[in-house]
Amino acid sequence: MGALLVFWALAWVAVPPIVRSQIERHASEALGREVIVAGVDFSPWTLEMTLHGLSIASQGAGKPQAQVERIYIDAELQSLWRLAPVIDAIEVDGPVLRVAQTSAGHYDVDDILARFSQPPEPEDPQAKPARFALYNMVLRGGSVDFDDRMVDKVHTLRQVRLDVPFLSNLSADREVKVTPRLAFELNGSAFDSAAQATPFADDREAEARVRIQDFDLAPFAGYIPHSVPLRLRAGVLDADLRVHFEQAAAPRVKIAGSLALRGAETTDAQGGRLLGFDALRVVLKDVQPLQHQVDIESVDWEGVRALLRRDASGAVVLPGMEASAPAEAPAVSAEAPWQFRLGRLSLRDGVFDWEDESLPGGRATWKADQLRMDATAIAWPLHQPLQFQASAQLSGGGVPQGGAQLALQGQTTGTRAQAAVSIRSLPVAMAGPYLAGVLKPSVAGTLDADIGLARDGEVLAAKVARLSLDKASLSCPSGTRCETLRHGGVAVAAKSALVELGRLEVADAWVLPSQRRLSLARVALQQPRLLVSRSGQGGWMFEEWLAVQQQAPQAASAGAGAPWSVQVESAEIAGADVAFRDAAAPRPVALNLSALQLRASGFAWRDGKMAPFPVHLQTRAGAGRAEAGQLTLDATLSMAPGLALQGKVRARNLPLHAFEPYVSQDLNVDIRRADGSFTGDVRYADAKAGPSVVVKGDLSLDDVRVLAADGEGSQAPRVAEQGEELLRWKSLGLRGVALGMEPGKPLTLDVQETALSDFFARIIVQESGRINLQDIRKEAAAAEPQEAREQATDPLAPVIRFGPVALANGAVHFTDHFIKPNYSANISDLGGRLSAFSSVATTPGGGPQMADLELRGRVQGTASLEVTGKLNPLAKPLALDIQGRMRDLELPPLSPYSIKYAGHGIERGKLSMDVAYKVQPDGQLTASNKLVLNQLAFSDPVEGAPASLPVRLATALLADRNGVIDVDLPVSGSLNDPQFRLGAVILKVIGNLIMKAVTAPFSLLAGVFGGGDEQGAVAFAAGSSALDDGARQQLDKMAQALVERPALRVTVVGWAQPQAEQEAWKRLRLRDLAMEQKRRAAVRDGGNAAEVTPVSDAEYPALLKEVYRRADIKKPRNLVGIAKDLPQHEMEALLLQSIAVPGNSMQELALARGVAVRDYLASRQVPLERLFVGASKLTNDGAQGSGPKAELTLAAR
């Protein structure tokens, strides 16, 4: 007992100064103002404490901001073991508060308010909530002075009396001595609340009722502190509240009644509209704050006008709240959870405005008006389904008001929820400001949708019963240059449209996130229009649409869930227009797809695999002004794990030339037109080893037109003049095409039948001697020999088989730049056929199948051309056996050739020829060239020509009496010899033939008639001018040749050797004397001297003797002086010795020889005007070939 007394004594002495100092110190720190406590009384034996003279200093030196005369607290001993304050009574006497408004919205207590507006330090989430039990609270004699210096008026609140029976969340079982009461005098007007009590009941209860009617809040709006972001501009308050105090084992405070606020209008500090409404009526059914229970019967909110805003920093600003970042989730408290129930919520005629200033693409403004919302059974926690429904009209983003309708209805519980969303005529342009941060083009379109949402625990599901997007588009922003649909040739598109979509429909779509599954019953696109383009720098059009740079996709984390499965029962695109433009190719590419139809069904993607599904594609494809082609595909398609397609293709007149720029870098030509058609089956499958392709059907390449490209800046030779037509044909048809390609196997190509009609080719022999068509592909010549060797040994060399090939109505324009001046020729009406051929042997170990060739045409419009034989264009090495015939080719166009090689132009003439070429597999060539020239006439020599040959003489030698030259030119050699050139060999043979006309014309002339190697001279016996049998036979052949070649003239020159021929001349003179003797004898006997035959050897001795007898010479005589009879040889010697040789006898002998030849030829029908005797020639040269003769010289007339 003594210890207790000591403890009480110490507490009685020590507690008051400690409490006083702690209150003054901590309160001053918290308020920023000086706090003074005049005195403290403490009774430790009753736990009663009294504070005297509490004051809080003002900002200036005036009266205290607040002061209290006395504060009495009667604590109970329960506070010690409950560790919570249990107070029997609290009495506050004479409290005084002085507040002054220094300027609009600012007060002399702003510094204190600012301190309390700072966010508190986070509490320990494990800490228990504060527990207390406060009873018998009384405030007496209160006073408040409000000095409004803005209007120079002071408002006073006097005789404030507030009695509260208890505030407790503890079961303390204390005696309640007061009844609830509120009384005061405001500016002289008294107010006192009524109270009812049942003090003698087992459960002592008390109830206070507060009624307020038509209380206008506007006059007090100016007194809201400036720190409060909301400004009240108008509002009328009605209240009818009952506060029920019940003292039982667990004290209760119950609030019931109704509150109504009418005509409320609020703004922000700058006067901007925030929140307003016509009426807000709240009916409180049972609110028990001490038990954390709120039961509201109904909330009716009418004519709500609210502004929701997000500022530039991204913080959401709600009415009456400063912008703030999203709050952290509150810590879980150990306090008993609040229970909330709202029987009915009704919102009518609401208008909500949404402003978002945080968007990089601009400011978003939305409005929801005619907002209606109804909800019932709102409770937390939920014990029964919460029913709700709402509807509104949406507008904003430049979209007129009243166009879009939004409706929502559903129900929810704690773990389950269902909702149905209906959207009608929602303009997607409302999302424009939000898309502008990532998408530059403006969006348009109207959205309608019926969507169902469901939740069952953690399982979510969404069903899109119907979704449609009508008249959607992406458009070029104003003031920006864009590649629009009109630039792509889609004339029906809007002027600034980049993408247009007539309608998008989605039906019966399910999204199941828990199962990672998406299924759609139907997806349909109607009349989409799209321009797919690539710039010259290689960027695609959608890259320019994006307002931000695309980031590389991040690798999927190891913990990523299973892949989504996607199933589409039916997908369709109808009436699509797609324009393709590529400026990154060497030349711009332009292709338009129109009337595109695409249908697919049964699409299913599961576990990274896709089951095959049917696809139907139909479209028109056009490029340029030509009529668009058509493409139809009916196939089965799969895209995972590899692309696979199998189906039927029907293509007609597809503009293949549109893709020529992609291969132009490998070509020296410009493909201006090429329409491709195909009807057949296609199969494609992609695998790791490579693709597998099978194509079967009929193929055609029509209306092909190929021009020579500009070779500027390229090392490749030009195939023709820039822009000159090189190849052209109307139709190239390949029927029965079968193409097969598999990894590790040779490519196979079979064509049953080929037909080429109405074709044209421009063939040029370039200055280097190379044919232009060899250079269609760049670097082709360098690669050809190597490719040939590789194909000959490559086991995977393609296997190609062609059926019959038919040609009709062809033309070839040929030009030769190798010779100067140039030569050109036209081949027309070219047609024919080539039978089947193949790149493989028909029998094991045999050669490739040879095809029968038949070609017919006309050269220069006059000459007929025919080529027949056998060849195989695919044979390696080359093998052929062909014959060609050409008839009546006019030769004057060939003058450039004759000037180059002979020095003479051609004035007239026709050429017919028969050629035959045979090439063996070993490369051996055997060729025959039979030329027939008719009425060939050359011009005078051309000055400055590279060569000058006696072509006129050659023509006269070779042409018959009808002006026809018939020449055979056999040629042989090996194509494997790199120095062997067939054309060069033929030219050499012709050149040798012409040179032979100069060096050995008679040999050439004899060869024409099948004779041997004849010399141009007729041999004579020494001293004689008579023609022997051999000479006559020689002259007979020559006469025949001359008769057949009237263009030739002959000059005969007789030759004699004076020294070698004098003796022979004498003997022939002696023979002539014998002949004269025989004529005299015949005349003497009465005969005719002209009929005397030449002296025979038998007659010669007798006639010689008679000549000797008559000769006046010195003769041997006998003794009587009579001439002796001498032997024959002695008589000849004496006579020869007596014959004198005149000086001109040898000259006359030579002349006689020429005349003899001339006369003999004349006797053989050679006209004398073509026969000439030249000056005789004498020589004593004993060289071979210089004996007695007559030389003949041929010349053209």
PDB file of C-alpha atoms in Angstrom, residues 224-331:
ATOM      1  CA  ILE A 224     -13.290  26.873 -49.563  1.00  0.00           C
ATOM      2  CA  PRO A 225      -9.499  26.991 -49.085  1.00  0.00           C
ATOM      3  CA  HIS A 226      -7.411  27.646 -52.128  1.00  0.00           C
ATOM      4  CA  SER A 227      -5.542  24.400 -51.548  1.00  0.00           C
ATOM      5  CA  VAL A 228      -8.712  22.489 -52.308  1.00  0.00           C
ATOM      6  CA  PRO A 229      -8.696  21.893 -56.116  1.00  0.00           C
ATOM      7  CA  LEU A 230     -12.478  21.975 -56.386  1.00  0.00           C
ATOM      8  CA  ARG A 231     -14.532  25.167 -56.440  1.00  0.00           C
ATOM      9  CA  LEU A 232     -18.221  25.047 -55.603  1.00  0.00           C
ATOM     10  CA  ARG A 233     -20.200  27.434 -57.771  1.00  0.00           C
ATOM     11  CA  ALA A 234     -23.754  26.385 -56.913  1.00  0.00           C
ATOM     12  CA  GLY A 235     -25.666  23.809 -54.939  1.00  0.00           C
ATOM     13  CA  VAL A 236     -28.670  23.370 -52.641  1.00  0.00           C
ATOM     14  CA  LEU A 237     -28.500  20.871 -49.790  1.00  0.00           C
ATOM     15  CA  ASP A 238     -31.370  18.925 -48.275  1.00  0.00           C
ATOM     16  CA  ALA A 239     -30.811  16.512 -45.423  1.00  0.00           C
ATOM     17  CA  ASP A 240     -32.959  14.422 -43.142  1.00  0.00           C
ATOM     18  CA  LEU A 241     -30.672  12.262 -41.000  1.00  0.00           C
ATOM     19  CA  ARG A 242     -31.190  10.229 -37.913  1.00  0.00           C
ATOM     20  CA  VAL A 243     -28.173   9.364 -35.779  1.00  0.00           C
ATOM     21  CA  HIS A 244     -28.950   6.493 -33.425  1.00  0.00           C
ATOM     22  CA  PHE A 245     -26.681   5.724 -30.454  1.00  0.00           C
ATOM     23  CA  GLU A 246     -27.121   2.357 -28.804  1.00  0.00           C
ATOM     24  CA  GLN A 247     -25.162   1.355 -25.694  1.00  0.00           C
ATOM     25  CA  ALA A 248     -24.937  -2.379 -25.473  1.00  0.00           C
ATOM     26  CA  ALA A 249     -22.236  -4.966 -25.145  1.00  0.00           C
ATOM     27  CA  ALA A 250     -20.965  -3.603 -28.417  1.00  0.00           C
ATOM     28  CA  PRO A 251     -21.807   0.108 -28.706  1.00  0.00           C
ATOM     29  CA  ARG A 252     -23.331   1.094 -32.002  1.00  0.00           C
ATOM     30  CA  VAL A 253     -23.845   4.303 -33.923  1.00  0.00           C
ATOM     31  CA  LYS A 254     -26.378   4.027 -36.700  1.00  0.00           C
ATOM     32  CA  ILE A 255     -27.064   6.653 -39.316  1.00  0.00           C
ATOM     33  CA  ALA A 256     -30.149   6.590 -41.522  1.00  0.00           C
ATOM     34  CA  GLY A 257     -32.067   9.063 -43.586  1.00  0.00           C
ATOM     35  CA  SER A 258     -31.595  10.877 -46.832  1.00  0.00           C
ATOM     36  CA  LEU A 259     -29.276  13.411 -48.377  1.00  0.00           C
ATOM     37  CA  ALA A 260     -29.947  15.441 -51.486  1.00  0.00           C
ATOM     38  CA  LEU A 261     -27.811  17.911 -53.358  1.00  0.00           C
ATOM     39  CA  ARG A 262     -29.507  19.819 -56.139  1.00  0.00           C
ATOM     40  CA  GLY A 263     -28.174  22.093 -58.860  1.00  0.00           C
ATOM     41  CA  ALA A 264     -24.540  21.435 -58.022  1.00  0.00           C
ATOM     42  CA  GLU A 265     -21.823  23.002 -60.140  1.00  0.00           C
ATOM     43  CA  THR A 266     -18.080  22.788 -59.472  1.00  0.00           C
ATOM     44  CA  THR A 267     -15.034  24.079 -61.296  1.00  0.00           C
ATOM     45  CA  ASP A 268     -11.318  23.852 -60.911  1.00  0.00           C
ATOM     46  CA  ALA A 269      -9.187  26.672 -59.503  1.00  0.00           C
ATOM     47  CA  GLN A 270      -9.012  28.306 -62.940  1.00  0.00           C
ATOM     48  CA  GLY A 271     -12.757  28.210 -63.412  1.00  0.00           C
ATOM     49  CA  GLY A 272     -12.807  25.239 -65.731  1.00  0.00           C
ATOM     50  CA  ARG A 273     -15.799  22.943 -65.583  1.00  0.00           C
ATOM     51  CA  LEU A 274     -15.343  19.783 -63.497  1.00  0.00           C
ATOM     52  CA  LEU A 275     -18.517  18.279 -62.111  1.00  0.00           C
ATOM     53  CA  GLY A 276     -22.124  19.268 -62.086  1.00  0.00           C
ATOM     54  CA  PHE A 277     -25.460  17.536 -61.770  1.00  0.00           C
ATOM     55  CA  ASP A 278     -29.123  18.304 -61.467  1.00  0.00           C
ATOM     56  CA  ALA A 279     -29.749  16.161 -58.401  1.00  0.00           C
ATOM     57  CA  LEU A 280     -28.040  13.569 -56.267  1.00  0.00           C
ATOM     58  CA  ARG A 281     -30.273  11.735 -53.799  1.00  0.00           C
ATOM     59  CA  VAL A 282     -28.845   9.206 -51.389  1.00  0.00           C
ATOM     60  CA  VAL A 283     -31.089   7.202 -49.087  1.00  0.00           C
ATOM     61  CA  LEU A 284     -29.132   5.751 -46.155  1.00  0.00           C
ATOM     62  CA  LYS A 285     -30.668   2.590 -44.789  1.00  0.00           C
ATOM     63  CA  ASP A 286     -28.215   1.625 -42.088  1.00  0.00           C
ATOM     64  CA  VAL A 287     -24.716   3.067 -41.807  1.00  0.00           C
ATOM     65  CA  GLN A 288     -22.693   1.831 -38.808  1.00  0.00           C
ATOM     66  CA  PRO A 289     -19.221   3.361 -39.045  1.00  0.00           C
ATOM     67  CA  LEU A 290     -17.990   1.751 -35.815  1.00  0.00           C
ATOM     68  CA  GLN A 291     -18.845  -1.701 -37.187  1.00  0.00           C
ATOM     69  CA  HIS A 292     -17.561  -0.864 -40.735  1.00  0.00           C
ATOM     70  CA  GLN A 293     -20.995  -1.412 -42.224  1.00  0.00           C
ATOM     71  CA  VAL A 294     -22.591   0.727 -44.903  1.00  0.00           C
ATOM     72  CA  ASP A 295     -26.072  -0.074 -46.157  1.00  0.00           C
ATOM     73  CA  ILE A 296     -27.457   2.393 -48.679  1.00  0.00           C
ATOM     74  CA  GLU A 297     -30.926   1.862 -49.943  1.00  0.00           C
ATOM     75  CA  SER A 298     -30.582   3.840 -53.177  1.00  0.00           C
ATOM     76  CA  VAL A 299     -28.559   6.421 -55.041  1.00  0.00           C
ATOM     77  CA  ASP A 300     -30.256   8.478 -57.747  1.00  0.00           C
ATOM     78  CA  TRP A 301     -28.026  10.731 -59.778  1.00  0.00           C
ATOM     79  CA  GLU A 302     -29.631  12.876 -62.457  1.00  0.00           C
ATOM     80  CA  GLY A 303     -28.202  15.193 -65.079  1.00  0.00           C
ATOM     81  CA  VAL A 304     -24.592  14.442 -64.265  1.00  0.00           C
ATOM     82  CA  ARG A 305     -22.065  16.561 -66.106  1.00  0.00           C
ATOM     83  CA  ALA A 306     -18.485  15.495 -65.411  1.00  0.00           C
ATOM     84  CA  LEU A 307     -15.118  16.220 -66.922  1.00  0.00           C
ATOM     85  CA  LEU A 308     -12.454  13.530 -66.691  1.00  0.00           C
ATOM     86  CA  ARG A 309      -9.019  14.594 -67.747  1.00  0.00           C
ATOM     87  CA  ARG A 310      -5.533  13.227 -68.129  1.00  0.00           C
ATOM     88  CA  ASP A 311      -2.832  15.841 -68.131  1.00  0.00           C
ATOM     89  CA  ALA A 312       0.360  15.970 -70.205  1.00  0.00           C
ATOM     90  CA  SER A 313       2.230  13.907 -67.605  1.00  0.00           C
ATOM     91  CA  GLY A 314      -0.243  11.058 -67.960  1.00  0.00           C
ATOM     92  CA  ALA A 315      -1.865  11.528 -64.549  1.00  0.00           C
ATOM     93  CA  VAL A 316      -5.637  11.145 -64.435  1.00  0.00           C
ATOM     94  CA  VAL A 317      -7.472  14.126 -62.942  1.00  0.00           C
ATOM     95  CA  LEU A 318     -10.853  13.282 -61.416  1.00  0.00           C
ATOM     96  CA  PRO A 319     -13.309  15.976 -60.353  1.00  0.00           C
ATOM     97  CA  GLY A 320     -12.192  17.433 -57.051  1.00  0.00           C
ATOM     98  CA  MET A 321      -8.786  15.725 -57.108  1.00  0.00           C
ATOM     99  CA  GLU A 322      -5.345  16.922 -58.046  1.00  0.00           C
ATOM    100  CA  ALA A 323      -3.469  15.056 -60.761  1.00  0.00           C
ATOM    101  CA  SER A 324      -1.665  12.143 -59.271  1.00  0.00           C
ATOM    102  CA  ALA A 325       0.078   9.033 -60.344  1.00  0.00           C
ATOM    103  CA  PRO A 326      -1.768   5.773 -59.886  1.00  0.00           C
ATOM    104  CA  ALA A 327      -1.882   4.956 -56.186  1.00  0.00           C
ATOM    105  CA  GLU A 328      -0.234   1.887 -54.846  1.00  0.00           C
ATOM    106  CA  ALA A 329      -2.491  -0.855 -53.652  1.00  0.00           C
ATOM    107  CA  PRO A 330      -3.312  -0.382 -49.976  1.00  0.00           C
ATOM    108  CA  ALA A 331      -1.756  -2.712 -47.512  1.00  0.00           C
TER     109      ALA A 331
END
